[in-house]
Amino acid sequence: MVFELNTGATIPAVGLGTWKSLPGDVAYNTAMTAIKAGLRVLINIVPLPSVIDNNEKEIGRAIKDCGVPRGELFITTKLWNTCHRPELVVKAFKGLLD
C-alpha cells in the first residue's frame, strides 16, 4: 500500500521507526536489515535536548552503506510537542542534522 503525495510521488504506507533503536550496532543493523528487506521509509524523532544517546549517526551510516540510492528512501522525522515554539524548532532540527 502506498500514499500519493501532493507532488505526485508515492510513499510506502509502512516504514521503520528508529527512535528507540539502541545506538551502535543495534541501530545500524536494524536499519540496514530493514532497507535490505525492502522498506524504504525510515522514521526518526528529533530527540529532547536532555537525551544524550541518539542513533542518528548509525541510521545515517546505514543509509550511506546500504547501496540503495538516496532518492529511493524517505527519511522522515517528528518534533517533540515541547519543541514547537518557533525559537526551538530550528535549533531542534539543526541538532538532528548535525
GROMACS .gro file of N, CA and C in nm:
model
  294
    1MET      N    1   0.084  -0.118   0.000
    1MET     CA    2   0.000   0.000   0.000
    1MET      C    3   0.089   0.125   0.000
    2VAL      N    4   0.051   0.221  -0.080
    2VAL     CA    5   0.125   0.348  -0.088
    2VAL      C    6   0.027   0.464  -0.078
    3PHE      N    7   0.081   0.579  -0.044
    3PHE     CA    8   0.003   0.703  -0.042
    3PHE      C    9   0.061   0.796  -0.146
    4GLU      N   10  -0.026   0.865  -0.217
    4GLU     CA   11   0.022   0.963  -0.315
    4GLU      C   12   0.036   1.098  -0.247
    5LEU      N   13   0.152   1.159  -0.263
    5LEU     CA   14   0.177   1.292  -0.208
    5LEU      C   15   0.127   1.398  -0.305
    6ASN      N   16   0.115   1.521  -0.259
    6ASN     CA   17   0.066   1.628  -0.347
    6ASN      C   18   0.162   1.658  -0.461
    7THR      N   19   0.283   1.604  -0.455
    7THR     CA   20   0.380   1.621  -0.563
    7THR      C   21   0.362   1.516  -0.672
    8GLY      N   22   0.278   1.418  -0.644
    8GLY     CA   23   0.260   1.307  -0.736
    8GLY      C   24   0.345   1.186  -0.700
    9ALA      N   25   0.444   1.205  -0.616
    9ALA     CA   26   0.527   1.093  -0.571
    9ALA      C   27   0.444   1.004  -0.479
   10THR      N   28   0.482   0.878  -0.470
   10THR     CA   29   0.415   0.787  -0.378
   10THR      C   30   0.511   0.747  -0.267
   11ILE      N   31   0.456   0.731  -0.148
   11ILE     CA   32   0.536   0.691  -0.032
   11ILE      C   33   0.474   0.563   0.025
   12PRO      N   34   0.556   0.464   0.056
   12PRO     CA   35   0.502   0.342   0.115
   12PRO      C   36   0.431   0.370   0.247
   13ALA      N   37   0.328   0.291   0.274
   13ALA     CA   38   0.249   0.309   0.396
   13ALA      C   39   0.321   0.254   0.519
   14VAL      N   40   0.420   0.169   0.500
   14VAL     CA   41   0.488   0.105   0.612
   14VAL      C   42   0.635   0.149   0.613
   15GLY      N   43   0.683   0.180   0.732
   15GLY     CA   44   0.823   0.217   0.747
   15GLY      C   45   0.877   0.167   0.878
   16LEU      N   46   1.004   0.191   0.901
   16LEU     CA   47   1.071   0.151   1.024
   16LEU      C   48   1.086   0.270   1.116
   17GLY      N   49   1.030   0.262   1.235
   17GLY     CA   50   1.052   0.363   1.337
   17GLY      C   51   1.184   0.334   1.407
   18THR      N   52   1.274   0.431   1.406
   18THR     CA   53   1.409   0.407   1.459
   18THR      C   54   1.434   0.473   1.594
   19TRP      N   55   1.336   0.544   1.647
   19TRP     CA   56   1.358   0.625   1.766
   19TRP      C   57   1.416   0.547   1.883
   20LYS      N   58   1.363   0.432   1.912
   20LYS     CA   59   1.409   0.358   2.030
   20LYS      C   60   1.511   0.250   1.998
   21SER      N   61   1.562   0.249   1.875
   21SER     CA   62   1.671   0.156   1.845
   21SER      C   63   1.794   0.199   1.924
   22LEU      N   64   1.858   0.105   1.988
   22LEU     CA   65   1.975   0.138   2.068
   22LEU      C   66   2.088   0.189   1.979
   23PRO      N   67   2.161   0.289   2.025
   23PRO     CA   68   2.274   0.339   1.947
   23PRO      C   69   2.377   0.228   1.924
   24GLY      N   70   2.459   0.247   1.825
   24GLY     CA   71   2.564   0.149   1.796
   24GLY      C   72   2.517   0.046   1.694
   25ASP      N   73   2.569  -0.076   1.710
   25ASP     CA   74   2.541  -0.181   1.613
   25ASP      C   75   2.393  -0.216   1.602
   26VAL      N   76   2.318  -0.206   1.712
   26VAL     CA   77   2.176  -0.242   1.706
   26VAL      C   78   2.102  -0.151   1.609
   27ALA      N   79   2.119  -0.021   1.622
   27ALA     CA   80   2.051   0.074   1.533
   27ALA      C   81   2.098   0.056   1.389
   28TYR      N   82   2.228   0.043   1.370
   28TYR     CA   83   2.284   0.027   1.235
   28TYR      C   84   2.230  -0.100   1.170
   29ASN      N   85   2.240  -0.213   1.240
   29ASN     CA   86   2.197  -0.341   1.183
   29ASN      C   87   2.047  -0.346   1.160
   30THR      N   88   1.970  -0.285   1.248
   30THR     CA   89   1.825  -0.282   1.230
   30THR      C   90   1.788  -0.205   1.105
   31ALA      N   91   1.845  -0.086   1.089
   31ALA     CA   92   1.816  -0.005   0.971
   31ALA      C   93   1.864  -0.075   0.844
   32MET      N   94   1.983  -0.131   0.847
   32MET     CA   95   2.038  -0.199   0.730
   32MET      C   96   1.951  -0.318   0.691
   33THR      N   97   1.908  -0.397   0.788
   33THR     CA   98   1.824  -0.513   0.760
   33THR      C   99   1.690  -0.470   0.702
   34ALA      N  100   1.631  -0.366   0.758
   34ALA     CA  101   1.502  -0.317   0.708
   34ALA      C  102   1.513  -0.269   0.563
   35ILE      N  103   1.617  -0.194   0.533
   35ILE     CA  104   1.635  -0.143   0.397
   35ILE      C  105   1.658  -0.259   0.300
   36LYS      N  106   1.743  -0.354   0.338
   36LYS     CA  107   1.771  -0.468   0.251
   36LYS      C  108   1.647  -0.556   0.232
   37ALA      N  109   1.553  -0.553   0.330
   37ALA     CA  110   1.429  -0.629   0.319
   37ALA      C  111   1.325  -0.557   0.232
   38GLY      N  112   1.356  -0.434   0.193
   38GLY     CA  113   1.266  -0.362   0.103
   38GLY      C  114   1.196  -0.241   0.161
   39LEU      N  115   1.210  -0.217   0.292
   39LEU     CA  116   1.148  -0.097   0.348
   39LEU      C  117   1.219   0.027   0.294
   40ARG      N  118   1.143   0.128   0.264
   40ARG     CA  119   1.201   0.250   0.206
   40ARG      C  120   1.166   0.374   0.287
   41VAL      N  121   1.100   0.357   0.401
   41VAL     CA  122   1.067   0.470   0.488
   41VAL      C  123   1.134   0.447   0.623
   42LEU      N  124   1.214   0.543   0.665
   42LEU     CA  125   1.275   0.540   0.798
   42LEU      C  126   1.221   0.660   0.874
   43ILE      N  127   1.172   0.636   0.994
   43ILE     CA  128   1.107   0.741   1.073
   43ILE      C  129   1.189   0.761   1.200
   44ASN      N  130   1.233   0.882   1.222
   44ASN     CA  131   1.307   0.914   1.343
   44ASN      C  132   1.233   1.025   1.415
   45ILE      N  133   1.282   1.066   1.528
   45ILE     CA  134   1.221   1.175   1.603
   45ILE      C  135   1.333   1.266   1.651
   46VAL      N  136   1.310   1.394   1.644
   46VAL     CA  137   1.408   1.489   1.696
   46VAL      C  138   1.411   1.469   1.847
   47PRO      N  139   1.527   1.431   1.902
   47PRO     CA  140   1.533   1.400   2.045
   47PRO      C  141   1.520   1.523   2.132
   48LEU      N  142   1.475   1.498   2.253
   48LEU     CA  143   1.475   1.605   2.353
   48LEU      C  144   1.619   1.645   2.382
   49PRO      N  145   1.642   1.770   2.414
   49PRO     CA  146   1.779   1.814   2.445
   49PRO      C  147   1.845   1.733   2.556
   50SER      N  148   1.765   1.676   2.646
   50SER     CA  149   1.823   1.602   2.758
   50SER      C  150   1.864   1.460   2.719
   51VAL      N  151   1.827   1.415   2.600
   51VAL     CA  152   1.863   1.280   2.557
   51VAL      C  153   2.005   1.282   2.504
   52ILE      N  154   2.089   1.200   2.561
   52ILE     CA  155   2.230   1.201   2.523
   52ILE      C  156   2.258   1.100   2.411
   53ASP      N  157   2.215   0.977   2.429
   53ASP     CA  158   2.247   0.872   2.332
   53ASP      C  159   2.139   0.864   2.226
   54ASN      N  160   2.166   0.919   2.111
   54ASN     CA  161   2.074   0.912   1.998
   54ASN      C  162   2.136   0.819   1.894
   55ASN      N  163   2.057   0.779   1.796
   55ASN     CA  164   2.107   0.684   1.697
   55ASN      C  165   2.117   0.743   1.557
   56GLU      N  166   2.110   0.875   1.544
   56GLU     CA  167   2.110   0.936   1.411
   56GLU      C  168   2.235   0.901   1.330
   57LYS      N  169   2.349   0.897   1.394
   57LYS     CA  170   2.473   0.867   1.320
   57LYS      C  171   2.471   0.725   1.264
   58GLU      N  172   2.422   0.630   1.343
   58GLU     CA  173   2.416   0.492   1.297
   58GLU      C  174   2.314   0.476   1.184
   59ILE      N  175   2.200   0.542   1.196
   59ILE     CA  176   2.099   0.534   1.090
   59ILE      C  177   2.155   0.598   0.963
   60GLY      N  178   2.223   0.711   0.977
   60GLY     CA  179   2.284   0.776   0.861
   60GLY      C  180   2.389   0.689   0.795
   61ARG      N  181   2.467   0.620   0.875
   61ARG     CA  182   2.570   0.530   0.821
   61ARG      C  183   2.505   0.414   0.746
   62ALA      N  184   2.396   0.359   0.800
   62ALA     CA  185   2.325   0.250   0.731
   62ALA      C  186   2.268   0.299   0.598
   63ILE      N  187   2.214   0.420   0.595
   63ILE     CA  188   2.162   0.476   0.470
   63ILE      C  189   2.275   0.488   0.369
   64LYS      N  190   2.390   0.534   0.414
   64LYS     CA  191   2.505   0.551   0.324
   64LYS      C  192   2.557   0.416   0.274
   65ASP      N  193   2.559   0.316   0.362
   65ASP     CA  194   2.620   0.187   0.330
   65ASP      C  195   2.528   0.088   0.259
   66CYS      N  196   2.398   0.112   0.257
   66CYS     CA  197   2.302   0.010   0.213
   66CYS      C  198   2.303  -0.018   0.064
   67GLY      N  199   2.352   0.074  -0.016
   67GLY     CA  200   2.355   0.053  -0.160
   67GLY      C  201   2.229   0.095  -0.233
   68VAL      N  202   2.127   0.138  -0.159
   68VAL     CA  203   2.003   0.186  -0.221
   68VAL      C  204   2.021   0.335  -0.249
   69PRO      N  205   1.990   0.380  -0.371
   69PRO     CA  206   2.004   0.523  -0.399
   69PRO      C  207   1.922   0.607  -0.301
   70ARG      N  208   1.981   0.715  -0.253
   70ARG     CA  209   1.914   0.800  -0.153
   70ARG      C  210   1.778   0.848  -0.202
   71GLY      N  211   1.763   0.871  -0.331
   71GLY     CA  212   1.636   0.917  -0.386
   71GLY      C  213   1.523   0.817  -0.375
   72GLU      N  214   1.555   0.692  -0.341
   72GLU     CA  215   1.453   0.589  -0.325
   72GLU      C  216   1.410   0.573  -0.179
   73LEU      N  217   1.474   0.647  -0.089
   73LEU     CA  218   1.442   0.636   0.053
   73LEU      C  219   1.368   0.760   0.101
   74PHE      N  220   1.274   0.741   0.191
   74PHE     CA  221   1.204   0.851   0.258
   74PHE      C  222   1.253   0.854   0.402
   75ILE      N  223   1.317   0.962   0.440
   75ILE     CA  224   1.363   0.980   0.577
   75ILE      C  225   1.272   1.085   0.638
   76THR      N  226   1.196   1.044   0.736
   76THR     CA  227   1.101   1.136   0.798
   76THR      C  228   1.138   1.155   0.944
   77THR      N  229   1.086   1.260   1.002
   77THR     CA  230   1.112   1.285   1.143
   77THR      C  231   0.992   1.354   1.205
   78LYS      N  232   0.995   1.359   1.334
   78LYS     CA  233   0.888   1.424   1.411
   78LYS      C  234   0.956   1.515   1.512
   79LEU      N  235   0.882   1.609   1.561
   79LEU     CA  236   0.933   1.705   1.658
   79LEU      C  237   0.853   1.690   1.787
   80TRP      N  238   0.923   1.679   1.900
   80TRP     CA  239   0.855   1.671   2.029
   80TRP      C  240   0.759   1.788   2.044
   81ASN      N  241   0.645   1.764   2.106
   81ASN     CA  242   0.547   1.871   2.128
   81ASN      C  243   0.605   1.986   2.209
   82THR      N  244   0.700   1.958   2.296
   82THR     CA  245   0.759   2.064   2.378
   82THR      C  246   0.856   2.151   2.300
   83CYS      N  247   0.883   2.116   2.176
   83CYS     CA  248   0.979   2.192   2.093
   83CYS      C  249   0.910   2.268   1.980
   84HIS      N  250   0.780   2.293   1.991
   84HIS     CA  251   0.707   2.357   1.881
   84HIS      C  252   0.713   2.509   1.884
   85ARG      N  253   0.768   2.567   1.988
   85ARG     CA  254   0.781   2.713   1.989
   85ARG      C  255   0.878   2.753   1.880
   86PRO      N  256   0.850   2.860   1.807
   86PRO     CA  257   0.934   2.898   1.692
   86PRO      C  258   1.083   2.904   1.723
   87GLU      N  259   1.119   2.953   1.839
   87GLU     CA  260   1.262   2.966   1.870
   87GLU      C  261   1.329   2.831   1.897
   88LEU      N  262   1.250   2.726   1.915
   88LEU     CA  263   1.307   2.593   1.941
   88LEU      C  264   1.310   2.503   1.819
   89VAL      N  265   1.226   2.529   1.720
   89VAL     CA  266   1.213   2.440   1.604
   89VAL      C  267   1.345   2.429   1.527
   90VAL      N  268   1.401   2.541   1.486
   90VAL     CA  269   1.524   2.538   1.406
   90VAL      C  270   1.637   2.474   1.487
   91LYS      N  271   1.648   2.509   1.613
   91LYS     CA  272   1.753   2.453   1.699
   91LYS      C  273   1.740   2.301   1.708
   92ALA      N  274   1.618   2.252   1.724
   92ALA     CA  275   1.597   2.108   1.736
   92ALA      C  276   1.636   2.035   1.608
   93PHE      N  277   1.597   2.088   1.494
   93PHE     CA  278   1.629   2.021   1.368
   93PHE      C  279   1.776   2.032   1.331
   94LYS      N  280   1.839   2.142   1.366
   94LYS     CA  281   1.983   2.153   1.340
   94LYS      C  282   2.059   2.047   1.419
   95GLY      N  283   2.014   2.022   1.540
   95GLY     CA  284   2.077   1.918   1.620
   95GLY      C  285   2.063   1.781   1.555
   96LEU      N  286   1.950   1.755   1.493
   96LEU     CA  287   1.928   1.628   1.425
   96LEU      C  288   2.015   1.615   1.301
   97LEU      N  289   2.028   1.723   1.226
   97LEU     CA  290   2.103   1.718   1.100
   97LEU      C  291   2.254   1.716   1.120
   98ASP      N  292   2.299   1.763   1.236
   98ASP     CA  293   2.444   1.759   1.263
   98ASP      C  294   2.485   1.616   1.280
   0.00000   0.00000   0.00000
